[in-house]
CSV table of N, CA and C in Angstrom, one decimal:
chain,number,residue,atom,x,y,z
A,1,UNK,N,-20.6,23.2,-15.6
A,1,UNK,CA,-20.0,22.7,-16.8
A,1,UNK,C,-18.5,22.6,-16.7
A,2,UNK,N,-17.9,23.6,-16.1
A,2,UNK,CA,-16.5,23.6,-15.9
A,2,UNK,C,-16.1,22.5,-15.0
A,3,UNK,N,-16.9,22.2,-14.0
A,3,UNK,CA,-16.6,21.2,-13.0
A,3,UNK,C,-16.7,19.8,-13.7
A,4,UNK,N,-17.7,19.6,-14.6
A,4,UNK,CA,-17.8,18.4,-15.3
A,4,UNK,C,-16.6,18.1,-16.2
A,5,UNK,N,-16.1,19.2,-16.8
A,5,UNK,CA,-14.9,19.1,-17.6
A,5,UNK,C,-13.7,18.7,-16.8
A,6,UNK,N,-13.5,19.3,-15.6
A,6,UNK,CA,-12.4,18.9,-14.7
A,6,UNK,C,-12.5,17.5,-14.3
A,7,UNK,N,-13.8,17.0,-13.9
A,7,UNK,CA,-14.0,15.7,-13.5
A,7,UNK,C,-13.6,14.7,-14.6
A,8,UNK,N,-14.0,15.0,-15.8
A,8,UNK,CA,-13.8,14.1,-17.0
A,8,UNK,C,-12.2,14.0,-17.2
A,9,UNK,N,-11.6,15.2,-17.1
A,9,UNK,CA,-10.1,15.2,-17.3
A,9,UNK,C,-9.4,14.4,-16.3
A,10,UNK,N,-9.9,14.6,-15.0
A,10,UNK,CA,-9.3,13.9,-13.9
A,10,UNK,C,-9.5,12.4,-14.1
A,11,UNK,N,-10.6,11.9,-14.5
A,11,UNK,CA,-10.9,10.5,-14.8
A,11,UNK,C,-9.9,10.0,-15.9
A,12,UNK,N,-9.8,10.7,-16.9
A,12,UNK,CA,-8.9,10.3,-18.0
A,12,UNK,C,-7.5,10.2,-17.6
A,13,UNK,N,-7.0,11.2,-16.7
A,13,UNK,CA,-5.7,11.1,-16.2
A,13,UNK,C,-5.5,9.9,-15.3
A,14,UNK,N,-6.5,9.6,-14.5
A,14,UNK,CA,-6.4,8.5,-13.6
A,14,UNK,C,-6.2,7.2,-14.4
A,15,UNK,N,-7.0,7.0,-15.4
A,15,UNK,CA,-6.9,5.8,-16.3
A,15,UNK,C,-5.5,5.8,-16.9
A,16,UNK,N,-5.0,6.9,-17.4
A,16,UNK,CA,-3.7,7.0,-18.1
A,16,UNK,C,-2.6,6.7,-17.1
A,17,UNK,N,-2.6,7.3,-15.9
A,17,UNK,CA,-1.5,7.1,-14.9
A,17,UNK,C,-1.6,5.7,-14.4
A,18,UNK,N,-2.8,5.2,-14.1
A,18,UNK,CA,-2.9,3.8,-13.6
A,18,UNK,C,-2.4,2.8,-14.6
A,19,UNK,N,-2.7,3.0,-15.9
A,19,UNK,CA,-2.2,2.1,-17.0
A,19,UNK,C,-0.7,2.2,-17.1
A,20,UNK,N,-0.1,3.4,-17.0
A,20,UNK,CA,1.3,3.5,-17.1
A,20,UNK,C,2.0,2.8,-15.9
A,21,UNK,N,1.5,3.0,-14.7
A,21,UNK,CA,2.1,2.3,-13.5
A,21,UNK,C,2.0,0.7,-13.7
A,22,UNK,N,0.9,0.3,-14.3
A,22,UNK,CA,0.8,-1.2,-14.5
A,22,UNK,C,1.8,-1.6,-15.6
A,23,UNK,N,1.9,-0.8,-16.6
A,23,UNK,CA,2.9,-1.2,-17.6
A,23,UNK,C,4.3,-1.2,-17.1
A,24,UNK,N,4.6,-0.2,-16.2
A,24,UNK,CA,5.9,-0.1,-15.6
A,24,UNK,C,6.2,-1.3,-14.7
A,25,UNK,N,5.2,-1.8,-14.0
A,25,UNK,CA,5.4,-2.9,-13.1
A,25,UNK,C,5.7,-4.2,-14.0
A,26,UNK,N,5.2,-4.2,-15.2
A,26,UNK,CA,5.3,-5.4,-16.1
A,26,UNK,C,6.6,-5.4,-16.9
A,27,UNK,N,7.3,-4.3,-16.9
A,27,UNK,CA,8.5,-4.2,-17.7
A,27,UNK,C,9.6,-5.2,-17.3
A,28,UNK,N,10.3,-5.7,-18.2
A,28,UNK,CA,11.4,-6.6,-17.9
A,28,UNK,C,12.5,-5.7,-17.3
A,29,UNK,N,13.2,-6.2,-16.3
A,29,UNK,CA,14.2,-5.5,-15.7
A,29,UNK,C,13.8,-4.7,-14.4
A,30,UNK,N,12.5,-4.5,-14.3
A,30,UNK,CA,12.0,-3.9,-13.1
A,30,UNK,C,11.8,-4.9,-12.0
A,31,UNK,N,12.9,-5.1,-11.3
A,31,UNK,CA,12.9,-6.1,-10.2
A,31,UNK,C,12.8,-5.3,-8.8
A,32,UNK,N,12.9,-6.1,-7.8
A,32,UNK,CA,12.7,-5.5,-6.4
A,32,UNK,C,13.8,-4.4,-6.2
A,33,UNK,N,15.0,-4.7,-6.6
A,33,UNK,CA,16.1,-3.7,-6.4
A,33,UNK,C,15.8,-2.4,-7.1
A,34,UNK,N,15.4,-2.5,-8.4
A,34,UNK,CA,15.1,-1.3,-9.1
A,34,UNK,C,13.9,-0.6,-8.6
A,35,UNK,N,12.9,-1.3,-8.1
A,35,UNK,CA,11.7,-0.7,-7.5
A,35,UNK,C,12.0,0.0,-6.3
A,36,UNK,N,12.9,-0.6,-5.4
A,36,UNK,CA,13.3,0.0,-4.1
A,36,UNK,C,14.1,1.3,-4.4
A,37,UNK,N,15.1,1.2,-5.3
A,37,UNK,CA,16.0,2.3,-5.4
A,37,UNK,C,15.6,3.4,-6.4
A,38,UNK,N,14.8,3.1,-7.4
A,38,UNK,CA,14.5,4.0,-8.4
A,38,UNK,C,13.0,4.3,-8.6
A,39,UNK,N,12.2,3.3,-8.8
A,39,UNK,CA,10.8,3.5,-9.2
A,39,UNK,C,10.0,4.1,-8.0
A,40,UNK,N,10.1,3.4,-6.9
A,40,UNK,CA,9.3,3.9,-5.7
A,40,UNK,C,9.7,5.2,-5.2
A,41,UNK,N,10.9,5.5,-5.0
A,41,UNK,CA,11.3,6.9,-4.5
A,41,UNK,C,10.8,8.0,-5.5
A,42,UNK,N,11.0,7.8,-6.8
A,42,UNK,CA,10.6,8.8,-7.7
A,42,UNK,C,9.1,9.0,-7.8
A,43,UNK,N,8.3,7.9,-7.8
A,43,UNK,CA,6.9,8.0,-7.8
A,43,UNK,C,6.4,8.6,-6.5
A,44,UNK,N,6.9,8.2,-5.4
A,44,UNK,CA,6.5,8.8,-4.1
A,44,UNK,C,6.8,10.3,-4.1
A,45,UNK,N,7.9,10.7,-4.6
A,45,UNK,CA,8.3,12.1,-4.7
A,45,UNK,C,7.2,12.9,-5.5
A,46,UNK,N,6.9,12.3,-6.6
A,46,UNK,CA,5.8,13.0,-7.4
A,46,UNK,C,4.5,13.1,-6.7
A,47,UNK,N,4.2,12.0,-6.0
A,47,UNK,CA,2.9,11.9,-5.3
A,47,UNK,C,2.8,13.0,-4.3
A,48,UNK,N,3.9,13.1,-3.5
A,48,UNK,CA,3.9,14.1,-2.4
A,48,UNK,C,3.9,15.6,-3.0
A,49,UNK,N,4.7,15.8,-4.0
A,49,UNK,CA,4.8,17.1,-4.6
A,49,UNK,C,3.5,17.6,-5.3
A,50,UNK,N,2.6,16.7,-5.7
A,50,UNK,CA,1.5,17.1,-6.5
A,50,UNK,C,0.5,17.9,-5.6
A,51,UNK,N,0.4,17.6,-4.3
A,51,UNK,CA,-0.4,18.4,-3.4
A,51,UNK,C,-1.9,18.3,-3.6
A,52,UNK,N,-2.4,17.5,-4.5
A,52,UNK,CA,-3.8,17.4,-4.8
A,52,UNK,C,-4.2,16.1,-4.1
A,53,UNK,N,-5.0,16.2,-3.0
A,53,UNK,CA,-5.3,15.1,-2.2
A,53,UNK,C,-6.0,13.9,-2.9
A,54,UNK,N,-6.9,14.2,-3.9
A,54,UNK,CA,-7.5,13.1,-4.6
A,54,UNK,C,-6.5,12.4,-5.5
A,55,UNK,N,-5.6,13.2,-6.2
A,55,UNK,CA,-4.6,12.6,-7.0
A,55,UNK,C,-3.6,11.8,-6.2
A,56,UNK,N,-3.2,12.3,-5.1
A,56,UNK,CA,-2.3,11.6,-4.2
A,56,UNK,C,-2.9,10.3,-3.8
A,57,UNK,N,-4.1,10.3,-3.3
A,57,UNK,CA,-4.8,9.1,-2.9
A,57,UNK,C,-4.8,8.0,-4.0
A,58,UNK,N,-5.2,8.5,-5.2
A,58,UNK,CA,-5.3,7.6,-6.3
A,58,UNK,C,-3.9,7.0,-6.7
A,59,UNK,N,-2.9,7.8,-6.7
A,59,UNK,CA,-1.6,7.3,-7.1
A,59,UNK,C,-1.1,6.3,-6.0
A,60,UNK,N,-1.3,6.6,-4.8
A,60,UNK,CA,-0.9,5.6,-3.7
A,60,UNK,C,-1.6,4.3,-3.9
A,61,UNK,N,-2.9,4.4,-4.2
A,61,UNK,CA,-3.7,3.2,-4.4
A,61,UNK,C,-3.1,2.4,-5.7
A,62,UNK,N,-2.8,3.2,-6.7
A,62,UNK,CA,-2.2,2.5,-7.9
A,62,UNK,C,-0.9,1.8,-7.6
A,63,UNK,N,-0.1,2.4,-6.8
A,63,UNK,CA,1.2,1.8,-6.4
A,63,UNK,C,0.9,0.5,-5.6
A,64,UNK,N,-0.1,0.5,-4.8
A,64,UNK,CA,-0.4,-0.7,-4.0
A,64,UNK,C,-0.9,-1.8,-4.9
A,65,UNK,N,-1.7,-1.5,-5.9
A,65,UNK,CA,-2.3,-2.5,-6.8
A,65,UNK,C,-1.4,-2.9,-8.0
A,66,UNK,N,-0.6,-2.0,-8.5
A,66,UNK,CA,0.2,-2.3,-9.7
A,66,UNK,C,1.4,-3.2,-9.5
A,67,UNK,N,2.1,-3.1,-8.4
A,67,UNK,CA,3.3,-3.8,-8.2
A,67,UNK,C,3.1,-5.0,-7.3
A,68,UNK,N,3.9,-6.1,-7.5
A,68,UNK,CA,3.7,-7.3,-6.7
A,68,UNK,C,3.9,-7.1,-5.2
A,69,UNK,N,3.2,-8.0,-4.5
A,69,UNK,CA,3.2,-7.9,-3.0
A,69,UNK,C,4.7,-8.1,-2.5
A,70,UNK,N,5.5,-8.9,-3.1
A,70,UNK,CA,6.8,-9.1,-2.6
A,70,UNK,C,7.7,-7.8,-2.8
A,71,UNK,N,7.2,-6.8,-3.5
A,71,UNK,CA,7.9,-5.5,-3.6
A,71,UNK,C,7.4,-4.7,-2.4
A,72,UNK,N,6.2,-4.8,-2.0
A,72,UNK,CA,5.6,-4.0,-1.0
A,72,UNK,C,6.1,-4.3,0.4
A,73,UNK,N,6.4,-5.6,0.7
A,73,UNK,CA,6.8,-6.0,2.0
A,73,UNK,C,8.1,-5.3,2.5
A,74,UNK,N,9.2,-5.3,1.7
A,74,UNK,CA,10.4,-4.6,2.1
A,74,UNK,C,10.3,-3.1,2.0
A,75,UNK,N,9.4,-2.6,1.2
A,75,UNK,CA,9.3,-1.1,1.0
A,75,UNK,C,8.2,-0.5,1.8
A,76,UNK,N,7.5,-1.3,2.6
A,76,UNK,CA,6.3,-0.8,3.3
A,76,UNK,C,6.7,0.4,4.2
A,77,UNK,N,7.8,0.4,4.9
A,77,UNK,CA,8.1,1.6,5.7
A,77,UNK,C,8.1,2.9,4.9
A,78,UNK,N,8.7,2.9,3.8
A,78,UNK,CA,8.8,4.1,2.9
A,78,UNK,C,7.4,4.5,2.4
A,79,UNK,N,6.6,3.5,2.0
A,79,UNK,CA,5.2,3.8,1.5
A,79,UNK,C,4.4,4.4,2.7
A,80,UNK,N,4.6,3.8,3.9
A,80,UNK,CA,3.8,4.3,5.0
A,80,UNK,C,4.3,5.7,5.4
A,81,UNK,N,5.6,5.9,5.4
A,81,UNK,CA,6.1,7.3,5.7
A,81,UNK,C,5.5,8.3,4.8
A,82,UNK,N,5.4,8.0,3.6
A,82,UNK,CA,4.9,9.0,2.6
A,82,UNK,C,3.4,9.3,2.8
A,83,UNK,N,2.7,8.3,3.4
A,83,UNK,CA,1.3,8.6,3.7
A,83,UNK,C,1.2,9.8,4.7
A,84,UNK,N,2.2,9.9,5.5
A,84,UNK,CA,2.1,11.0,6.5
A,84,UNK,C,2.4,12.4,5.9
A,85,UNK,N,2.9,12.4,4.6
A,85,UNK,CA,3.2,13.6,4.0
A,85,UNK,C,2.1,14.0,2.9
A,86,UNK,N,1.1,13.3,2.8
A,86,UNK,CA,0.0,13.6,1.9
A,86,UNK,C,-0.8,14.8,2.3
A,87,UNK,N,-1.5,15.4,1.4
A,87,UNK,CA,-2.3,16.5,1.7
A,87,UNK,C,-3.4,16.1,2.7
A,88,UNK,N,-3.9,17.1,3.5
A,88,UNK,CA,-4.9,16.8,4.5
A,88,UNK,C,-6.1,16.1,4.0
A,89,UNK,N,-6.6,16.3,2.8
A,89,UNK,CA,-7.8,15.7,2.3
A,89,UNK,C,-7.6,14.3,1.9
A,90,UNK,N,-6.4,13.7,1.8
A,90,UNK,CA,-6.2,12.3,1.4
A,90,UNK,C,-6.7,11.4,2.5
A,91,UNK,N,-7.4,10.4,2.1
A,91,UNK,CA,-8.0,9.4,3.1
A,91,UNK,C,-7.0,8.3,3.4
A,92,UNK,N,-6.3,8.6,4.5
A,92,UNK,CA,-5.2,7.7,4.9
A,92,UNK,C,-5.8,6.3,5.3
A,93,UNK,N,-6.9,6.3,6.0
A,93,UNK,CA,-7.5,5.1,6.4
A,93,UNK,C,-7.8,4.2,5.2
A,94,UNK,N,-8.4,4.8,4.1
A,94,UNK,CA,-8.7,4.0,2.9
A,94,UNK,C,-7.4,3.5,2.3
A,95,UNK,N,-6.3,4.3,2.3
A,95,UNK,CA,-5.0,3.8,1.7
A,95,UNK,C,-4.5,2.7,2.5
A,96,UNK,N,-4.6,2.8,3.8
A,96,UNK,CA,-4.1,1.7,4.6
A,96,UNK,C,-4.9,0.4,4.4
A,97,UNK,N,-6.2,0.6,4.3
A,97,UNK,CA,-7.1,-0.6,4.0
A,97,UNK,C,-6.7,-1.2,2.7
A,98,UNK,N,-6.5,-0.4,1.6
A,98,UNK,CA,-6.1,-0.9,0.3
A,98,UNK,C,-4.8,-1.8,0.4
A,99,UNK,N,-3.8,-1.2,1.2
A,99,UNK,CA,-2.5,-1.9,1.3
A,99,UNK,C,-2.7,-3.2,2.1
A,100,UNK,N,-3.5,-3.1,3.2
A,100,UNK,CA,-3.7,-4.3,4.0
A,100,UNK,C,-4.5,-5.4,3.2
A,101,UNK,N,-5.5,-5.0,2.4
A,101,UNK,CA,-6.2,-5.9,1.6
A,101,UNK,C,-5.3,-6.6,0.6
A,102,UNK,N,-4.4,-5.8,0.0
A,102,UNK,CA,-3.5,-6.3,-1.0
A,102,UNK,C,-2.6,-7.3,-0.4
A,103,UNK,N,-2.0,-7.0,0.7
A,103,UNK,CA,-1.1,-7.9,1.4
A,103,UNK,C,-1.8,-9.1,1.9
A,104,UNK,N,-3.0,-9.0,2.4
A,104,UNK,CA,-3.7,-10.2,2.8
A,104,UNK,C,-4.1,-11.1,1.7
A,105,UNK,N,-4.5,-10.5,0.6
A,105,UNK,CA,-5.0,-11.3,-0.6
A,105,UNK,C,-3.8,-12.1,-1.1
A,106,UNK,N,-2.6,-11.5,-1.2
A,106,UNK,CA,-1.5,-12.3,-1.8
A,106,UNK,C,-0.7,-13.1,-0.7
A,107,UNK,N,-0.9,-12.8,0.5
A,107,UNK,CA,-0.2,-13.6,1.6
A,107,UNK,C,-0.8,-14.9,1.9
A,108,UNK,N,-2.1,-15.0,1.7
A,108,UNK,CA,-2.8,-16.3,2.1
A,108,UNK,C,-2.9,-17.2,0.8
A,109,UNK,N,-2.2,-18.3,0.9
A,109,UNK,CA,-2.3,-19.3,-0.2
A,109,UNK,C,-2.5,-20.6,0.5
A,110,UNK,N,-3.7,-21.1,0.4
A,110,UNK,CA,-4.0,-22.4,1.0
A,110,UNK,C,-3.1,-23.5,0.6
A,111,UNK,N,-2.5,-24.2,1.6
A,111,UNK,CA,-1.7,-25.3,1.3
A,111,UNK,C,-2.3,-26.5,2.0
A,112,UNK,N,-2.1,-27.6,1.3
A,112,UNK,CA,-2.7,-28.9,1.8
A,112,UNK,C,-2.0,-29.3,3.1
A,113,UNK,N,-2.7,-29.3,4.2
A,113,UNK,CA,-2.1,-29.7,5.5
A,113,UNK,C,-0.9,-28.9,6.0
A,114,UNK,N,-0.6,-27.8,5.4
A,114,UNK,CA,0.5,-27.0,5.7
A,114,UNK,C,0.0,-25.7,6.4
A,115,UNK,N,1.0,-24.9,6.9
A,115,UNK,CA,0.7,-23.6,7.4
A,115,UNK,C,0.3,-22.7,6.3
A,116,UNK,N,0.0,-21.5,6.7
A,116,UNK,CA,-0.3,-20.4,5.7
A,116,UNK,C,1.0,-20.1,5.0
A,117,UNK,N,1.0,-20.1,3.6
A,117,UNK,CA,2.1,-19.7,2.8
A,117,UNK,C,2.1,-18.3,2.5
A,118,UNK,N,3.2,-17.6,2.5
A,118,UNK,CA,3.3,-16.2,2.1
A,118,UNK,C,3.5,-16.1,0.6
A,119,UNK,N,3.3,-14.9,0.1
A,119,UNK,CA,3.5,-14.7,-1.3
A,119,UNK,C,4.9,-14.6,-1.7
A,120,UNK,N,5.8,-14.7,-0.7
A,120,UNK,CA,7.2,-14.7,-1.0
A,120,UNK,C,7.7,-16.0,-1.5
A,121,UNK,N,8.7,-16.0,-2.4
A,121,UNK,CA,9.2,-17.2,-3.0
A,121,UNK,C,9.7,-18.1,-1.9
A,122,UNK,N,9.2,-19.3,-1.9
A,122,UNK,CA,9.6,-20.3,-0.9
A,122,UNK,C,9.2,-20.1,0.5
A,123,UNK,N,8.5,-19.0,0.7
A,123,UNK,CA,8.2,-18.6,2.1
A,123,UNK,C,7.0,-19.4,2.6
A,124,UNK,N,7.1,-19.8,3.9
A,124,UNK,CA,6.0,-20.5,4.6
A,124,UNK,C,6.0,-20.0,6.0
A,125,UNK,N,4.8,-19.7,6.5
A,125,UNK,CA,4.8,-19.1,7.8
A,125,UNK,C,4.6,-20.2,8.9
A,126,UNK,N,4.7,-21.4,8.6
A,126,UNK,CA,4.5,-22.5,9.5
A,126,UNK,C,5.8,-22.8,10.3
A,127,UNK,N,6.5,-21.7,10.7
A,127,UNK,CA,7.7,-22.0,11.4
A,127,UNK,C,7.5,-21.8,12.9
A,128,UNK,N,8.2,-22.5,13.7
A,128,UNK,CA,8.1,-22.4,15.2
A,128,UNK,C,6.8,-22.9,15.7
A,129,UNK,N,6.6,-22.8,17.0
A,129,UNK,CA,5.4,-23.2,17.6
A,129,UNK,C,4.2,-22.3,17.3
A,130,UNK,N,4.5,-21.0,17.3
A,130,UNK,CA,3.4,-20.0,17.1
A,130,UNK,C,2.9,-20.0,15.7
A,131,UNK,N,3.8,-20.2,14.7
A,131,UNK,CA,3.4,-20.2,13.3
A,131,UNK,C,3.0,-18.8,13.0
A,132,UNK,N,2.9,-18.5,11.7
A,132,UNK,CA,2.4,-17.3,11.2
A,132,UNK,C,3.2,-16.0,11.4
A,133,UNK,N,4.5,-16.2,11.8
A,133,UNK,CA,5.3,-15.0,12.1
A,133,UNK,C,5.6,-14.2,10.9
A,134,UNK,N,6.0,-14.9,9.8
A,134,UNK,CA,6.3,-14.1,8.6
A,134,UNK,C,5.1,-13.5,7.9
A,135,UNK,N,4.0,-14.2,7.9
A,135,UNK,CA,2.8,-13.7,7.2
A,135,UNK,C,2.2,-12.6,8.0
A,136,UNK,N,2.4,-12.5,9.3
A,136,UNK,CA,1.9,-11.4,10.1
A,136,UNK,C,2.8,-10.2,10.1
A,137,UNK,N,4.0,-10.3,9.8
A,137,UNK,CA,5.0,-9.3,9.9
A,137,UNK,C,4.5,-8.0,9.2
A,138,UNK,N,4.0,-8.0,7.9
A,138,UNK,CA,3.6,-6.8,7.3
A,138,UNK,C,2.5,-6.1,8.1
A,139,UNK,N,1.6,-6.9,8.7
A,139,UNK,CA,0.5,-6.3,9.4
A,139,UNK,C,1.0,-5.7,10.8
A,140,UNK,N,1.9,-6.3,11.4
A,140,UNK,CA,2.5,-5.8,12.6
A,140,UNK,C,3.3,-4.5,12.2
A,141,UNK,N,3.9,-4.4,11.1
A,141,UNK,CA,4.6,-3.2,10.6
A,141,UNK,C,3.6,-2.1,10.4
A,142,UNK,N,2.5,-2.5,9.7
A,142,UNK,CA,1.4,-1.5,9.5
A,142,UNK,C,0.9,-0.9,10.8
A,143,UNK,N,0.7,-1.8,11.8
A,143,UNK,CA,0.2,-1.3,13.1
A,143,UNK,C,1.2,-0.4,13.8
A,144,UNK,N,2.5,-0.8,13.7
A,144,UNK,CA,3.5,0.0,14.4
A,144,UNK,C,3.6,1.4,13.7
A,145,UNK,N,3.7,1.4,12.4
A,145,UNK,CA,3.8,2.7,11.7
A,145,UNK,C,2.5,3.5,11.8
A,146,UNK,N,1.4,2.9,11.9
A,146,UNK,CA,0.2,3.6,12.1
A,146,UNK,C,0.2,4.4,13.4
A,147,UNK,N,0.7,3.7,14.5
A,147,UNK,CA,0.7,4.3,15.8
A,147,UNK,C,1.7,5.5,15.8
A,148,UNK,N,2.8,5.4,15.0
A,148,UNK,CA,3.8,6.4,15.0
A,148,UNK,C,3.4,7.6,14.1
A,149,UNK,N,3.0,7.2,12.9
A,149,UNK,CA,2.7,8.3,11.9
A,149,UNK,C,1.4,8.9,11.9
A,150,UNK,N,0.4,8.1,12.3
A,150,UNK,CA,-1.0,8.6,12.3
A,150,UNK,C,-1.7,8.2,13.6
A,151,UNK,N,-1.3,8.7,14.7
A,151,UNK,CA,-1.9,8.3,16.0
A,151,UNK,C,-3.4,8.4,16.0
A,152,UNK,N,-4.0,9.4,15.4
A,152,UNK,CA,-5.4,9.6,15.5
A,152,UNK,C,-6.2,8.6,14.6
A,153,UNK,N,-5.5,8.0,13.6
A,153,UNK,CA,-6.2,7.1,12.8
A,153,UNK,C,-6.1,5.6,13.3
A,154,UNK,N,-5.3,5.4,14.4
A,154,UNK,CA,-5.1,4.1,14.9
A,154,UNK,C,-6.4,3.4,15.2
A,155,UNK,N,-7.2,4.1,16.0
A,155,UNK,CA,-8.5,3.4,16.5
A,155,UNK,C,-9.4,3.2,15.3
A,156,UNK,N,-9.4,4.1,14.3
A,156,UNK,CA,-10.3,4.0,13.2
A,156,UNK,C,-9.9,2.9,12.3
A,157,UNK,N,-8.6,2.6,12.2
A,157,UNK,CA,-8.1,1.6,11.3
A,157,UNK,C,-8.0,0.2,11.9
A,158,UNK,N,-8.3,0.1,13.2
A,158,UNK,CA,-8.1,-1.2,13.9
A,158,UNK,C,-9.0,-2.2,13.3
A,159,UNK,N,-10.2,-2.0,12.9
A,159,UNK,CA,-11.1,-3.0,12.3
A,159,UNK,C,-10.5,-3.5,11.0
A,160,UNK,N,-10.1,-2.7,10.0
A,160,UNK,CA,-9.6,-3.3,8.8
A,160,UNK,C,-8.3,-4.1,9.0
A,161,UNK,N,-7.5,-3.6,9.9
A,161,UNK,CA,-6.3,-4.3,10.2
A,161,UNK,C,-6.6,-5.7,10.8
A,162,UNK,N,-7.5,-5.8,11.7
A,162,UNK,CA,-7.9,-7.0,12.3
A,162,UNK,C,-8.5,-8.0,11.3
A,163,UNK,N,-9.3,-7.5,10.4
A,163,UNK,CA,-9.9,-8.3,9.4
A,163,UNK,C,-8.9,-8.8,8.4
A,164,UNK,N,-8.0,-8.0,8.0
A,164,UNK,CA,-7.0,-8.4,7.0
A,164,UNK,C,-6.1,-9.4,7.6
A,165,UNK,N,-5.7,-9.2,8.8
A,165,UNK,CA,-4.7,-10.1,9.4
A,165,UNK,C,-5.3,-11.4,9.9
A,166,UNK,N,-6.6,-11.4,10.1
A,166,UNK,CA,-7.2,-12.6,10.7
A,166,UNK,C,-7.1,-13.8,9.7
A,167,UNK,N,-7.1,-13.5,8.4
A,167,UNK,CA,-6.9,-14.6,7.5
A,167,UNK,C,-5.5,-15.0,7.3
A,168,UNK,N,-4.6,-14.3,7.8
A,168,UNK,CA,-3.2,-14.6,7.6
A,168,UNK,C,-2.5,-15.2,8.8
A,169,UNK,N,-2.7,-14.7,9.9
A,169,UNK,CA,-2.0,-15.2,11.1
A,169,UNK,C,-2.8,-14.9,12.4
A,170,UNK,N,-2.7,-15.7,13.4
A,170,UNK,CA,-3.5,-15.5,14.6
A,170,UNK,C,-2.8,-14.4,15.5
A,171,UNK,N,-2.8,-13.2,15.0
A,171,UNK,CA,-2.2,-12.1,15.7
A,171,UNK,C,-3.3,-11.6,16.7
A,172,UNK,N,-2.9,-11.3,17.9
A,172,UNK,CA,-3.8,-10.6,18.8
A,172,UNK,C,-3.7,-9.1,18.6
A,173,UNK,N,-4.8,-8.5,18.4
A,173,UNK,CA,-4.7,-7.0,18.2
A,173,UNK,C,-5.1,-6.3,19.5
A,174,UNK,N,-5.0,-7.0,20.6
A,174,UNK,CA,-5.2,-6.3,21.9
A,174,UNK,C,-4.3,-5.1,22.1
A,175,UNK,N,-3.0,-5.2,21.7
A,175,UNK,CA,-2.1,-4.0,21.8
A,175,UNK,C,-2.6,-2.9,21.0
A,176,UNK,N,-3.3,-3.2,19.9
A,176,UNK,CA,-3.8,-2.1,19.0
A,176,UNK,C,-4.8,-1.2,19.8
A,177,UNK,N,-5.4,-1.7,20.8
A,177,UNK,CA,-6.3,-0.9,21.6
A,177,UNK,C,-5.5,0.2,22.3
A,178,UNK,N,-4.3,0.0,22.6
A,178,UNK,CA,-3.5,1.0,23.3
A,178,UNK,C,-3.1,2.1,22.3
A,179,UNK,N,-3.0,1.8,21.0
A,179,UNK,CA,-2.6,2.8,20.0
A,179,UNK,C,-3.6,3.8,20.0
């Protein structure tokens, strides 16, 4: 009975916190600079300090979903660094998959006869002979940080990374085997 009460309370808090983060992302004046300098550092500090693995995972997922992709690309190193400071029970692989899915969903915009467009303003990845360099950058960053911050998770996360990136850019994930 006590466990059911805790579960219900946790669910209510999840809904409340998720709604508040969504509201925060929609506020006028919350631009990339404010997100980078104020919002993200304070939310990440609270996430790490809470020490509850389930709450930490939920909050990191909320951050990935609530804010626009163009905010995540320049702040990805910080978000990734904080995943290494989460409680041991937090599912890092799931968090990385959520972020990769988010980046992939917003990065791929079909263009008529053009290269893959990124979610960034005016951005197109059809530059140079190889094409896809900008669209693949977040995924390359994810792979690099994964190797550095979570070496044991690299092999386990290779499949989601390959699936997410395959729709964005023709990246070869052969180096990921080395991770």
